[in-house]
Amino acid sequence: MTVRTRADLESLPSYVPGRSLPGAIKLASNEVSLGPLPSVVTAIAEAAARINRYPDSGAAELTAALARKLDVAEDQVTVGCGSVTLCQQLIQATCAEGDEVLFPWRSFEAYPIVTQVVGAAQTRVPLTAGHALDVDAMIAAVTPKTRLVFVCTPNNPTGTALTRSELERFLAAVPEDTLVVIDEAYREFVSNPEVPDGVAVAKEQWARGRDNVAVLRTFSKAYGLAGLRVGYLVAPAPVIDVVRKVFIPFGVNALAQVAALASLAAEDELLARCREIVAERGRVRAELVEAGYEVPESEANFVWLPLGERAMEFNEHCLAQKVVVRAFAGDGVRITITTPDENDVFLAAARSFPR
């Protein structure tokens, strides 16, 4: 190849999606197995007749609906092609050459990828021995070069979440010119009252004059729209303004906007599904612990098995049982919580794994 390209991209890790295997139960991507509600499917079908037209590039109707739901101004919300695209836009809007992005590790797999794509440096802060975000270590890792911090809570892939006191202590310690992004992709599955609503915390910080707190959420998980790619950012208006400057026009397609609006209208029914998943999460974790596994308390729609060097062996064992999980070599395995029947198949596979 004679075309000159960026040499640093040779070291760029590839994003590894959860595998699919014909005839197997897929518990690898934190999807909601039941899919979108019938009312949402109907709205998508009706909108399909209009896809010869471009979507609203600013997603004004969806933005207004989210602003009403969250009790914020419309200029404090923007949407993107999944929250991962907004992660990249946030880095583009805050970082120049020599600036750093800080995040816990292991955490959302896309953080290091989008950071390197943008050209910023990255600082990874190891988790605690209990597989949680290490607040003290993250505070200590912030430097004058740190422009952006991702705080994934509940954390993907461990499921652990920060309490209000931990989150507020972290926010108080971060310089006001460093943007803290609370990534709440799994907020709808939180059951521990000690784990705060990130948007509520952000609004409290704004009221105190601290405009360096933002929140990411998505329609991919609880709302069952992973295939349509729509997420949203809640932040002070100046942050929203610069993020919109680096967006790709028409990035959120017309069907995604319609589906998200229909999902908001059916939110009570969707959240009832989330409560069912939370109950199953408790059952699955209890049975895994009884079987002798270490399983951190999860506030997401998955559980984490810190199997270390045996992670890939466990992965292959599950595949042989027609169960697809998400393994992270040398670290552990993440298992999506779905229906009782599917969870039971996984539990049987876990119990038969040689310990």
Tab-separated table of N, CA, C and O in Angstrom, residues 114-174:
chain	number	residue	atom	x	y	z
A	114	VAL	N	-11.711	4.856	20.998
A	114	VAL	CA	-12.094	6.187	20.513
A	114	VAL	C	-11.093	7.244	20.958
A	114	VAL	O	-10.884	8.241	20.263
A	115	THR	N	-10.453	7.033	22.090
A	115	THR	CA	-9.425	7.977	22.539
A	115	THR	C	-8.255	7.999	21.564
A	115	THR	O	-7.778	9.067	21.146
A	116	GLN	N	-7.789	6.825	21.166
A	116	GLN	CA	-6.664	6.758	20.231
A	116	GLN	C	-7.053	7.254	18.849
A	116	GLN	O	-6.255	7.914	18.176
A	117	VAL	N	-8.272	6.962	18.415
A	117	VAL	CA	-8.725	7.432	17.107
A	117	VAL	C	-8.675	8.956	17.036
A	117	VAL	O	-8.242	9.540	16.027
A	118	VAL	N	-9.092	9.606	18.115
A	118	VAL	CA	-9.089	11.063	18.147
A	118	VAL	C	-7.670	11.613	18.228
A	118	VAL	O	-7.383	12.725	17.777
A	119	GLY	N	-6.738	10.832	18.785
A	119	GLY	CA	-5.357	11.272	18.888
A	119	GLY	C	-4.958	11.746	20.260
A	119	GLY	O	-3.867	12.312	20.431
A	120	ALA	N	-5.812	11.512	21.259
A	120	ALA	CA	-5.483	11.892	22.636
A	120	ALA	C	-4.736	10.756	23.324
A	120	ALA	O	-4.766	9.603	22.891
A	121	ALA	N	-4.072	11.099	24.421
A	121	ALA	CA	-3.409	10.091	25.246
A	121	ALA	C	-4.425	9.512	26.212
A	121	ALA	O	-5.454	10.133	26.501
A	122	GLN	N	-4.148	8.319	26.729
A	122	GLN	CA	-5.084	7.687	27.649
A	122	GLN	C	-4.388	7.285	28.936
A	122	GLN	O	-3.223	6.888	28.948
A	123	THR	N	-5.148	7.396	30.023
A	123	THR	CA	-4.681	6.957	31.337
A	123	THR	C	-5.685	5.954	31.867
A	123	THR	O	-6.855	6.279	32.072
A	124	ARG	N	-5.237	4.720	32.079
A	124	ARG	CA	-6.101	3.664	32.590
A	124	ARG	C	-5.824	3.468	34.077
A	124	ARG	O	-4.679	3.272	34.474
A	125	VAL	N	-6.876	3.487	34.876
A	125	VAL	CA	-6.743	3.325	36.324
A	125	VAL	C	-7.305	1.964	36.716
A	125	VAL	O	-8.494	1.703	36.513
A	126	PRO	N	-6.496	1.075	37.282
A	126	PRO	CA	-6.969	-0.265	37.627
A	126	PRO	C	-8.118	-0.229	38.635
A	126	PRO	O	-8.215	0.676	39.472
A	127	LEU	N	-8.979	-1.228	38.540
A	127	LEU	CA	-10.086	-1.380	39.480
A	127	LEU	C	-9.556	-1.854	40.828
A	127	LEU	O	-8.404	-2.272	40.965
A	128	THR	N	-10.416	-1.811	41.829
A	128	THR	CA	-10.053	-2.315	43.150
A	128	THR	C	-10.042	-3.846	43.132
A	128	THR	O	-10.498	-4.483	42.168
A	129	ALA	N	-9.574	-4.428	44.224
A	129	ALA	CA	-9.593	-5.890	44.349
A	129	ALA	C	-11.014	-6.434	44.319
A	129	ALA	O	-11.239	-7.599	43.990
A	130	GLY	N	-11.990	-5.574	44.640
A	130	GLY	CA	-13.394	-5.974	44.600
A	130	GLY	C	-14.064	-5.674	43.275
A	130	GLY	O	-15.285	-5.706	43.176
A	131	HIS	N	-13.251	-5.330	42.239
A	131	HIS	CA	-13.738	-5.133	40.878
A	131	HIS	C	-14.577	-3.866	40.712
A	131	HIS	O	-15.413	-3.775	39.811
A	132	ALA	N	-14.351	-2.898	41.592
A	132	ALA	CA	-15.074	-1.625	41.544
A	132	ALA	C	-14.141	-0.507	41.095
A	132	ALA	O	-12.912	-0.645	41.100
A	133	LEU	N	-14.724	0.620	40.718
A	133	LEU	CA	-13.913	1.788	40.379
A	133	LEU	C	-13.162	2.249	41.626
A	133	LEU	O	-13.743	2.358	42.702
A	134	ASP	N	-11.881	2.523	41.463
A	134	ASP	CA	-11.029	2.948	42.571
A	134	ASP	C	-11.015	4.473	42.609
A	134	ASP	O	-10.227	5.113	41.900
A	135	VAL	N	-11.880	5.052	43.413
A	135	VAL	CA	-12.051	6.504	43.443
A	135	VAL	C	-10.754	7.209	43.831
A	135	VAL	O	-10.343	8.182	43.176
A	136	ASP	N	-10.089	6.734	44.858
A	136	ASP	CA	-8.849	7.385	45.299
A	136	ASP	C	-7.777	7.330	44.223
A	136	ASP	O	-7.062	8.319	43.980
A	137	ALA	N	-7.646	6.183	43.566
A	137	ALA	CA	-6.639	6.052	42.510
A	137	ALA	C	-6.980	6.933	41.315
A	137	ALA	O	-6.084	7.507	40.676
A	138	MET	N	-8.263	7.065	41.010
A	138	MET	CA	-8.656	7.932	39.902
A	138	MET	C	-8.380	9.393	40.221
A	138	MET	O	-7.911	10.154	39.363
A	139	ILE	N	-8.658	9.791	41.450
A	139	ILE	CA	-8.350	11.171	41.861
A	139	ILE	C	-6.858	11.430	41.731
A	139	ILE	O	-6.419	12.462	41.199
A	140	ALA	N	-6.050	10.472	42.190
A	140	ALA	CA	-4.595	10.634	42.153
A	140	ALA	C	-4.056	10.664	40.730
A	140	ALA	O	-2.991	11.246	40.479
A	141	ALA	N	-4.785	10.059	39.788
A	141	ALA	CA	-4.305	9.971	38.407
A	141	ALA	C	-4.603	11.213	37.582
A	141	ALA	O	-4.052	11.380	36.485
A	142	VAL	N	-5.465	12.092	38.080
A	142	VAL	CA	-5.792	13.316	37.340
A	142	VAL	C	-4.595	14.253	37.358
A	142	VAL	O	-3.994	14.500	38.415
A	143	THR	N	-4.228	14.761	36.184
A	143	THR	CA	-3.106	15.695	36.057
A	143	THR	C	-3.576	16.935	35.307
A	143	THR	O	-4.701	16.967	34.789
A	144	PRO	N	-2.719	17.966	35.216
A	144	PRO	CA	-3.104	19.147	34.429
A	144	PRO	C	-3.395	18.840	32.960
A	144	PRO	O	-4.069	19.621	32.287
A	145	LYS	N	-2.932	17.685	32.459
A	145	LYS	CA	-3.192	17.309	31.077
A	145	LYS	C	-4.531	16.589	30.912
A	145	LYS	O	-4.975	16.369	29.780
A	146	THR	N	-5.173	16.214	32.016
A	146	THR	CA	-6.431	15.468	31.942
A	146	THR	C	-7.564	16.399	31.535
A	146	THR	O	-7.937	17.302	32.277
A	147	ARG	N	-8.106	16.170	30.370
A	147	ARG	CA	-9.191	17.019	29.881
A	147	ARG	C	-10.558	16.359	30.069
A	147	ARG	O	-11.579	17.029	30.133
A	148	LEU	N	-10.584	15.020	30.125
A	148	LEU	CA	-11.843	14.301	30.163
A	148	LEU	C	-11.679	13.032	30.992
A	148	LEU	O	-10.664	12.338	30.890
A	149	VAL	N	-12.694	12.742	31.826
A	149	VAL	CA	-12.711	11.521	32.622
A	149	VAL	C	-14.027	10.802	32.370
A	149	VAL	O	-15.099	11.391	32.491
A	150	PHE	N	-13.941	9.519	32.005
A	150	PHE	CA	-15.136	8.685	31.896
A	150	PHE	C	-15.319	7.911	33.197
A	150	PHE	O	-14.391	7.235	33.666
A	151	VAL	N	-16.505	8.022	33.777
A	151	VAL	CA	-16.856	7.284	34.991
A	151	VAL	C	-18.025	6.379	34.635
A	151	VAL	O	-19.170	6.821	34.562
A	152	CYS	N	-17.735	5.120	34.382
A	152	CYS	CA	-18.759	4.169	33.957
A	152	CYS	C	-19.387	3.529	35.195
A	152	CYS	O	-18.741	2.751	35.899
A	153	THR	N	-20.643	3.897	35.472
A	153	THR	CA	-21.302	3.394	36.673
A	153	THR	C	-22.793	3.205	36.404
A	153	THR	O	-23.477	4.177	36.089
A	154	PRO	N	-23.301	1.969	36.432
A	154	PRO	CA	-22.607	0.718	36.681
A	154	PRO	C	-21.523	0.465	35.630
A	154	PRO	O	-21.704	0.776	34.455
A	155	ASN	N	-20.439	-0.136	36.098
A	155	ASN	CA	-19.293	-0.332	35.227
A	155	ASN	C	-19.477	-1.555	34.332
A	155	ASN	O	-19.923	-2.608	34.780
A	156	ASN	N	-19.130	-1.381	33.079
A	156	ASN	CA	-19.127	-2.478	32.112
A	156	ASN	C	-17.671	-2.915	31.916
A	156	ASN	O	-16.850	-2.089	31.510
A	157	PRO	N	-17.285	-4.146	32.280
A	157	PRO	CA	-18.113	-5.343	32.386
A	157	PRO	C	-18.358	-5.884	33.795
A	157	PRO	O	-18.903	-6.976	33.934
A	158	THR	N	-17.956	-5.158	34.839
A	158	THR	CA	-18.021	-5.753	36.182
A	158	THR	C	-19.367	-5.571	36.870
A	158	THR	O	-19.676	-6.280	37.823
A	159	GLY	N	-20.175	-4.598	36.427
A	159	GLY	CA	-21.494	-4.373	37.018
A	159	GLY	C	-21.489	-3.582	38.304
A	159	GLY	O	-22.556	-3.232	38.823
A	160	THR	N	-20.310	-3.290	38.851
A	160	THR	CA	-20.219	-2.544	40.101
A	160	THR	C	-20.548	-1.070	39.862
A	160	THR	O	-20.356	-0.552	38.759
A	161	ALA	N	-21.047	-0.392	40.900
A	161	ALA	CA	-21.470	0.999	40.747
A	161	ALA	C	-21.011	1.836	41.921
A	161	ALA	O	-20.858	1.340	43.050
A	162	LEU	N	-20.799	3.120	41.664
A	162	LEU	CA	-20.404	4.045	42.719
A	162	LEU	C	-21.615	4.475	43.546
A	162	LEU	O	-22.707	4.667	43.010
A	163	THR	N	-21.409	4.644	44.833
A	163	THR	CA	-22.438	5.218	45.687
A	163	THR	C	-22.433	6.739	45.525
A	163	THR	O	-21.515	7.316	44.932
A	164	ARG	N	-23.461	7.382	46.058
A	164	ARG	CA	-23.524	8.844	45.969
A	164	ARG	C	-22.304	9.489	46.631
A	164	ARG	O	-21.694	10.403	46.064
A	165	SER	N	-21.931	9.015	47.797
A	165	SER	CA	-20.803	9.625	48.504
A	165	SER	C	-19.509	9.459	47.714
A	165	SER	O	-18.683	10.383	47.650
A	166	GLU	N	-19.311	8.299	47.098
A	166	GLU	CA	-18.101	8.077	46.301
A	166	GLU	C	-18.084	8.987	45.081
A	166	GLU	O	-17.048	9.604	44.766
A	167	LEU	N	-19.207	9.091	44.400
A	167	LEU	CA	-19.269	9.923	43.198
A	167	LEU	C	-19.073	11.390	43.546
A	167	LEU	O	-18.312	12.104	42.877
A	168	GLU	N	-19.725	11.857	44.595
A	168	GLU	CA	-19.589	13.256	44.976
A	168	GLU	C	-18.171	13.575	45.438
A	168	GLU	O	-17.653	14.665	45.169
A	169	ARG	N	-17.538	12.633	46.114
A	169	ARG	CA	-16.141	12.842	46.542
A	169	ARG	C	-15.227	12.970	45.330
A	169	ARG	O	-14.323	13.815	45.313
A	170	PHE	N	-15.484	12.162	44.321
A	170	PHE	CA	-14.674	12.250	43.115
A	170	PHE	C	-14.889	13.578	42.405
A	170	PHE	O	-13.931	14.259	42.018
A	171	LEU	N	-16.143	13.970	42.235
A	171	LEU	CA	-16.442	15.219	41.539
A	171	LEU	C	-15.830	16.418	42.247
A	171	LEU	O	-15.333	17.353	41.603
A	172	ALA	N	-15.844	16.391	43.573
A	172	ALA	CA	-15.290	17.507	44.347
A	172	ALA	C	-13.781	17.629	44.170
A	172	ALA	O	-13.216	18.720	44.301
A	173	ALA	N	-13.124	16.503	43.851
A	173	ALA	CA	-11.663	16.493	43.763
A	173	ALA	C	-11.141	16.821	42.364
A	173	ALA	O	-9.956	17.146	42.205
A	174	VAL	N	-12.002	16.739	41.370
A	174	VAL	CA	-11.563	16.969	39.995
A	174	VAL	C	-11.563	18.465	39.684
A	174	VAL	O	-12.526	19.164	40.011
